[in-house]
Each structure stands twice: as C-alpha cells, then as structure tokens.
PDB file of C-alpha atoms in Angstrom:
ATOM      1  CA  MET A   1      60.005 124.803  85.535  1.00 69.00           C
ATOM      2  CA  ASN A   2      63.518 126.291  86.616  1.00 73.00           C
ATOM      3  CA  THR A   3      66.057 123.559  85.693  1.00 72.00           C
ATOM      4  CA  GLU A   4      68.793 125.012  87.812  1.00 67.00           C
ATOM      5  CA  LYS A   5      66.769 123.689  90.895  1.00 72.00           C
ATOM      6  CA  LEU A   6      66.736 120.009  89.641  1.00 77.00           C
ATOM      7  CA  GLU A   7      69.584 117.727  91.112  1.00 77.00           C
ATOM      8  CA  ARG A   8      72.033 116.870  88.669  1.00 76.00           C
ATOM      9  CA  PHE A   9      72.259 113.135  87.471  1.00 79.00           C
ATOM     10  CA  ALA A  10      76.023 113.024  88.488  1.00 75.00           C
ATOM     11  CA  SER A  11      75.269 114.329  92.014  1.00 78.00           C
ATOM     12  CA  ILE A  12      72.803 111.815  92.731  1.00 85.00           C
ATOM     13  CA  PRO A  13      74.331 108.794  94.797  1.00 88.00           C
ATOM     14  CA  GLU A  14      74.803 105.693  92.787  1.00 92.00           C
ATOM     15  CA  HIS A  15      72.391 103.635  95.188  1.00 94.00           C
ATOM     16  CA  GLU A  16      69.734 106.192  94.799  1.00 93.00           C
ATOM     17  CA  ARG A  17      70.428 106.130  90.855  1.00 94.00           C
ATOM     18  CA  GLU A  18      70.297 102.197  90.801  1.00 95.00           C
ATOM     19  CA  LEU A  19      67.019 102.224  92.768  1.00 95.00           C
ATOM     20  CA  ALA A  20      65.246 104.622  90.234  1.00 94.00           C
ATOM     21  CA  GLU A  21      66.610 102.912  87.343  1.00 94.00           C
ATOM     22  CA  ASN A  22      65.315  99.368  88.550  1.00 94.00           C
ATOM     23  CA  LEU A  23      62.017 101.046  88.595  1.00 94.00           C
ATOM     24  CA  LEU A  24      62.045 102.942  85.312  1.00 94.00           C
ATOM     25  CA  PHE A  25      63.428  99.784  83.409  1.00 94.00           C
ATOM     26  CA  GLN A  26      61.565  97.163  85.171  1.00 93.00           C
ATOM     27  CA  HIS A  27      64.691  95.186  86.192  1.00 93.00           C
ATOM     28  CA  PRO A  28      63.831  92.202  88.108  1.00 92.00           C
ATOM     29  CA  PRO A  29      65.209  92.380  91.788  1.00 90.00           C
ATOM     30  CA  LYS A  30      68.553  90.819  92.361  1.00 85.00           C
ATOM     31  CA  ASN A  31      68.144  90.046  96.048  1.00 78.00           C
ATOM     32  CA  ILE A  32      64.583  88.506  96.839  1.00 79.00           C
ATOM     33  CA  ARG A  33      63.993  87.809 100.474  1.00 75.00           C
ATOM     34  CA  GLU A  34      62.622  84.315 101.108  1.00 75.00           C
ATOM     35  CA  GLY A  35      59.009  84.569 102.290  1.00 74.00           C
ATOM     36  CA  HIS A  36      58.078  87.286  99.834  1.00 72.00           C
ATOM     37  CA  PRO A  37      54.511  86.447  98.844  1.00 77.00           C
ATOM     38  CA  ARG A  38      55.277  86.523  95.091  1.00 81.00           C
ATOM     39  CA  THR A  39      58.759  85.021  95.228  1.00 84.00           C
ATOM     40  CA  GLU A  40      58.143  82.839  92.125  1.00 82.00           C
ATOM     41  CA  LEU A  41      56.902  85.569  90.030  1.00 83.00           C
ATOM     42  CA  LEU A  42      59.924  87.727  90.787  1.00 86.00           C
ATOM     43  CA  ARG A  43      62.482  84.945  90.512  1.00 84.00           C
ATOM     44  CA  ASN A  44      61.341  83.791  87.068  1.00 85.00           C
ATOM     45  CA  ALA A  45      60.820  87.150  85.455  1.00 90.00           C
ATOM     46  CA  PRO A  46      62.829  87.716  82.239  1.00 91.00           C
ATOM     47  CA  ALA A  47      65.373  90.657  82.332  1.00 90.00           C
ATOM     48  CA  ASP A  48      63.758  92.309  79.235  1.00 91.00           C
ATOM     49  CA  TRP A  49      60.427  93.997  80.550  1.00 89.00           C
ATOM     50  CA  ARG A  50      58.765  93.362  77.153  1.00 92.00           C
ATOM     51  CA  GLU A  51      59.054  89.730  78.056  1.00 94.00           C
ATOM     52  CA  GLN A  52      57.392  89.797  81.225  1.00 93.00           C
ATOM     53  CA  SER A  53      53.911  89.144  81.886  1.00 92.00           C
ATOM     54  CA  LYS A  54      51.713  91.932  82.868  1.00 94.00           C
ATOM     55  CA  GLU A  55      51.630  90.291  86.362  1.00 93.00           C
ATOM     56  CA  GLN A  56      55.412  90.118  86.612  1.00 92.00           C
ATOM     57  CA  ARG A  57      55.760  93.770  85.655  1.00 94.00           C
ATOM     58  CA  ALA A  58      53.278  94.728  88.399  1.00 94.00           C
ATOM     59  CA  VAL A  59      55.022  92.780  91.139  1.00 93.00           C
ATOM     60  CA  ILE A  60      58.340  94.236  89.966  1.00 93.00           C
ATOM     61  CA  ASN A  61      57.008  97.473  90.187  1.00 94.00           C
ATOM     62  CA  GLN A  62      55.721  97.131  93.702  1.00 93.00           C
ATOM     63  CA  PHE A  63      58.984  95.793  94.667  1.00 92.00           C
ATOM     64  CA  HIS A  64      61.093  98.545  93.556  1.00 94.00           C
ATOM     65  CA  ILE A  65      58.707 101.120  94.794  1.00 95.00           C
ATOM     66  CA  ALA A  66      58.809  99.463  98.380  1.00 92.00           C
ATOM     67  CA  ALA A  67      62.486  99.672  98.090  1.00 93.00           C
ATOM     68  CA  ILE A  68      62.721 103.186  97.161  1.00 95.00           C
ATOM     69  CA  THR A  69      60.017 103.893  99.903  1.00 96.00           C
ATOM     70  CA  GLU A  70      62.120 102.180 102.465  1.00 93.00           C
ATOM     71  CA  HIS A  71      65.298 103.810 101.459  1.00 94.00           C
ATOM     72  CA  PHE A  72      64.084 107.196 101.597  1.00 92.00           C
ATOM     73  CA  ARG A  73      61.993 106.493 105.053  1.00 93.00           C
ATOM     74  CA  THR A  74      65.365 105.848 106.783  1.00 91.00           C
ATOM     75  CA  ALA A  75      67.405 108.380 104.897  1.00 86.00           C
ATOM     76  CA  THR A  76      68.847 111.393 106.651  1.00 84.00           C
ATOM     77  CA  LYS A  77      68.875 114.892 105.064  1.00 80.00           C
ATOM     78  CA  LYS A  78      72.137 115.551 103.112  1.00 76.00           C
ATOM     79  CA  GLU A  79      74.230 118.529 104.273  1.00 77.00           C
ATOM     80  CA  LYS A  80      74.937 120.244 100.978  1.00 74.00           C
ATOM     81  CA  VAL A  81      78.684 121.428 100.970  1.00 72.00           C
ATOM     82  CA  ARG A  82      79.077 125.083  99.955  1.00 76.00           C
ATOM     83  CA  ALA A  83      81.220 125.562  96.892  1.00 75.00           C
ATOM     84  CA  GLU A  84      83.376 128.187  98.596  1.00 79.00           C
ATOM     85  CA  ASP A  85      84.395 125.437 101.096  1.00 83.00           C
ATOM     86  CA  LEU A  86      85.725 123.055  98.214  1.00 87.00           C
ATOM     87  CA  PRO A  87      89.178 123.101  97.037  1.00 91.00           C
ATOM     88  CA  LEU A  88      89.559 125.179  93.930  1.00 90.00           C
ATOM     89  CA  ASP A  89      90.200 121.953  91.695  1.00 90.00           C
ATOM     90  CA  GLU A  90      86.948 120.399  93.062  1.00 89.00           C
ATOM     91  CA  ARG A  91      85.186 123.498  92.315  1.00 88.00           C
ATOM     92  CA  LEU A  92      86.211 123.507  88.781  1.00 89.00           C
ATOM     93  CA  ALA A  93      85.102 120.064  88.185  1.00 88.00           C
ATOM     94  CA  ASN A  94      81.735 120.770  89.777  1.00 84.00           C
ATOM     95  CA  TYR A  95      81.001 123.581  87.484  1.00 85.00           C
ATOM     96  CA  ILE A  96      81.062 121.007  84.607  1.00 83.00           C
ATOM     97  CA  ILE A  97      79.365 118.220  86.614  1.00 79.00           C
ATOM     98  CA  GLN A  98      76.593 120.781  87.786  1.00 77.00           C
ATOM     99  CA  GLY A  99      76.262 122.712  84.545  1.00 77.00           C
ATOM    100  CA  THR A 100      76.513 126.128  86.579  1.00 79.00           C
ATOM    101  CA  ARG A 101      78.619 129.242  85.608  1.00 83.00           C
ATOM    102  CA  ASP A 102      78.285 131.045  88.887  1.00 85.00           C
ATOM    103  CA  GLY A 103      81.611 131.886  90.018  1.00 88.00           C
ATOM    104  CA  LEU A 104      83.460 129.991  87.298  1.00 90.00           C
ATOM    105  CA  VAL A 105      85.182 132.977  85.677  1.00 92.00           C
ATOM    106  CA  GLU A 106      86.712 134.022  88.945  1.00 93.00           C
ATOM    107  CA  ASP A 107      87.805 130.323  89.835  1.00 92.00           C
ATOM    108  CA  LEU A 108      89.421 130.118  86.325  1.00 92.00           C
ATOM    109  CA  GLU A 109      91.438 133.270  86.920  1.00 92.00           C
ATOM    110  CA  LYS A 110      92.455 131.925  90.253  1.00 91.00           C
ATOM    111  CA  LYS A 111      93.501 128.762  88.655  1.00 89.00           C
ATOM    112  CA  ARG A 112      95.315 130.531  85.764  1.00 90.00           C
ATOM    113  CA  ALA A 113      97.160 132.765  88.055  1.00 90.00           C
ATOM    114  CA  GLU A 114      98.249 129.672  90.064  1.00 87.00           C
ATOM    115  CA  GLY A 115      99.506 128.116  86.919  1.00 82.00           C
ATOM    116  CA  LEU A 116     101.403 131.286  86.022  1.00 77.00           C
ATOM    117  CA  ARG A 117     103.064 131.583  89.533  1.00 78.00           C
ATOM    118  CA  ARG A 118     104.056 127.639  89.097  1.00 78.00           C
ATOM    119  CA  TRP A 119     105.502 128.314  85.586  1.00 73.00           C
ATOM    120  CA  THR A 120     107.344 131.486  86.697  1.00 75.00           C
ATOM    121  CA  SER A 121     108.963 129.875  89.731  1.00 77.00           C
ATOM    122  CA  LEU A 122     110.169 126.945  87.422  1.00 75.00           C
ATOM    123  CA  THR A 123     111.602 128.962  84.590  1.00 75.00           C
ATOM    124  CA  GLY A 124     112.921 131.889  86.937  1.00 71.00           C
ATOM    125  CA  ARG A 125     111.048 134.418  84.483  1.00 66.00           C
TER     126      ARG A 125
END
C-alpha cells in the first residue's frame, strides 16, 4: 500500500471524522428522528459499547452506516487546492499536517530569505 495516497487525518473535514468515529466507537446517536423503528433501543443505549446489548450495537451500527451513506450520497467532489496556489505560510503548515517533503526545502529557503530581508530592513545591515 502506498501511504502517500491516503488522506491525512487532519485534512478530513470534522463532520466526516465524526461520522466515522461514531461508527467505529459505537457512539449512541444524539439526534434520533421520531418514527425511527428502533427508537427505544437507540435512546436507551449506554454510551459505553461494552454495556450495550448485541441488538443495540447492531441497531447503532446500522444507524451510523445509514448516516454515512446519506452524507456521501449528497456530497460533491472536493476540489483539491494546489499547494503552489496557497500562501507560503499555509504551505509550510501543510508540510507538517500532510507529512510530505515535496517542495519543503525550497519553501523553507523562501521563508528564510523573507525573514532575512525583514531583519535587514529593520536593522539597516
């Protein structure tokens, strides 16, 4: 597997992370619509998955899978911003967040030169 192709955790939108975490950690749903066929099982589910009955875990799992499906059914394709189009400071932050080194040295040199110019203009040296 090429890990460079994986989406970095920090770049996943918060709502999508929450959807995934709810499914992974079996969090009982916060917003249960009235009329849901298993409302009582969902409403009375303990927060700790180890205390949930097998039936509650199955219903919670189905609930979160449906929420994820609905979200991505209506989601539009995200336009990826090219690194070159971002301001220098944002690019430097993204190297850390994305864990990439492509272009890092060149941008660090630009930032260093920028700081040197600023320092020279302040000190007159």
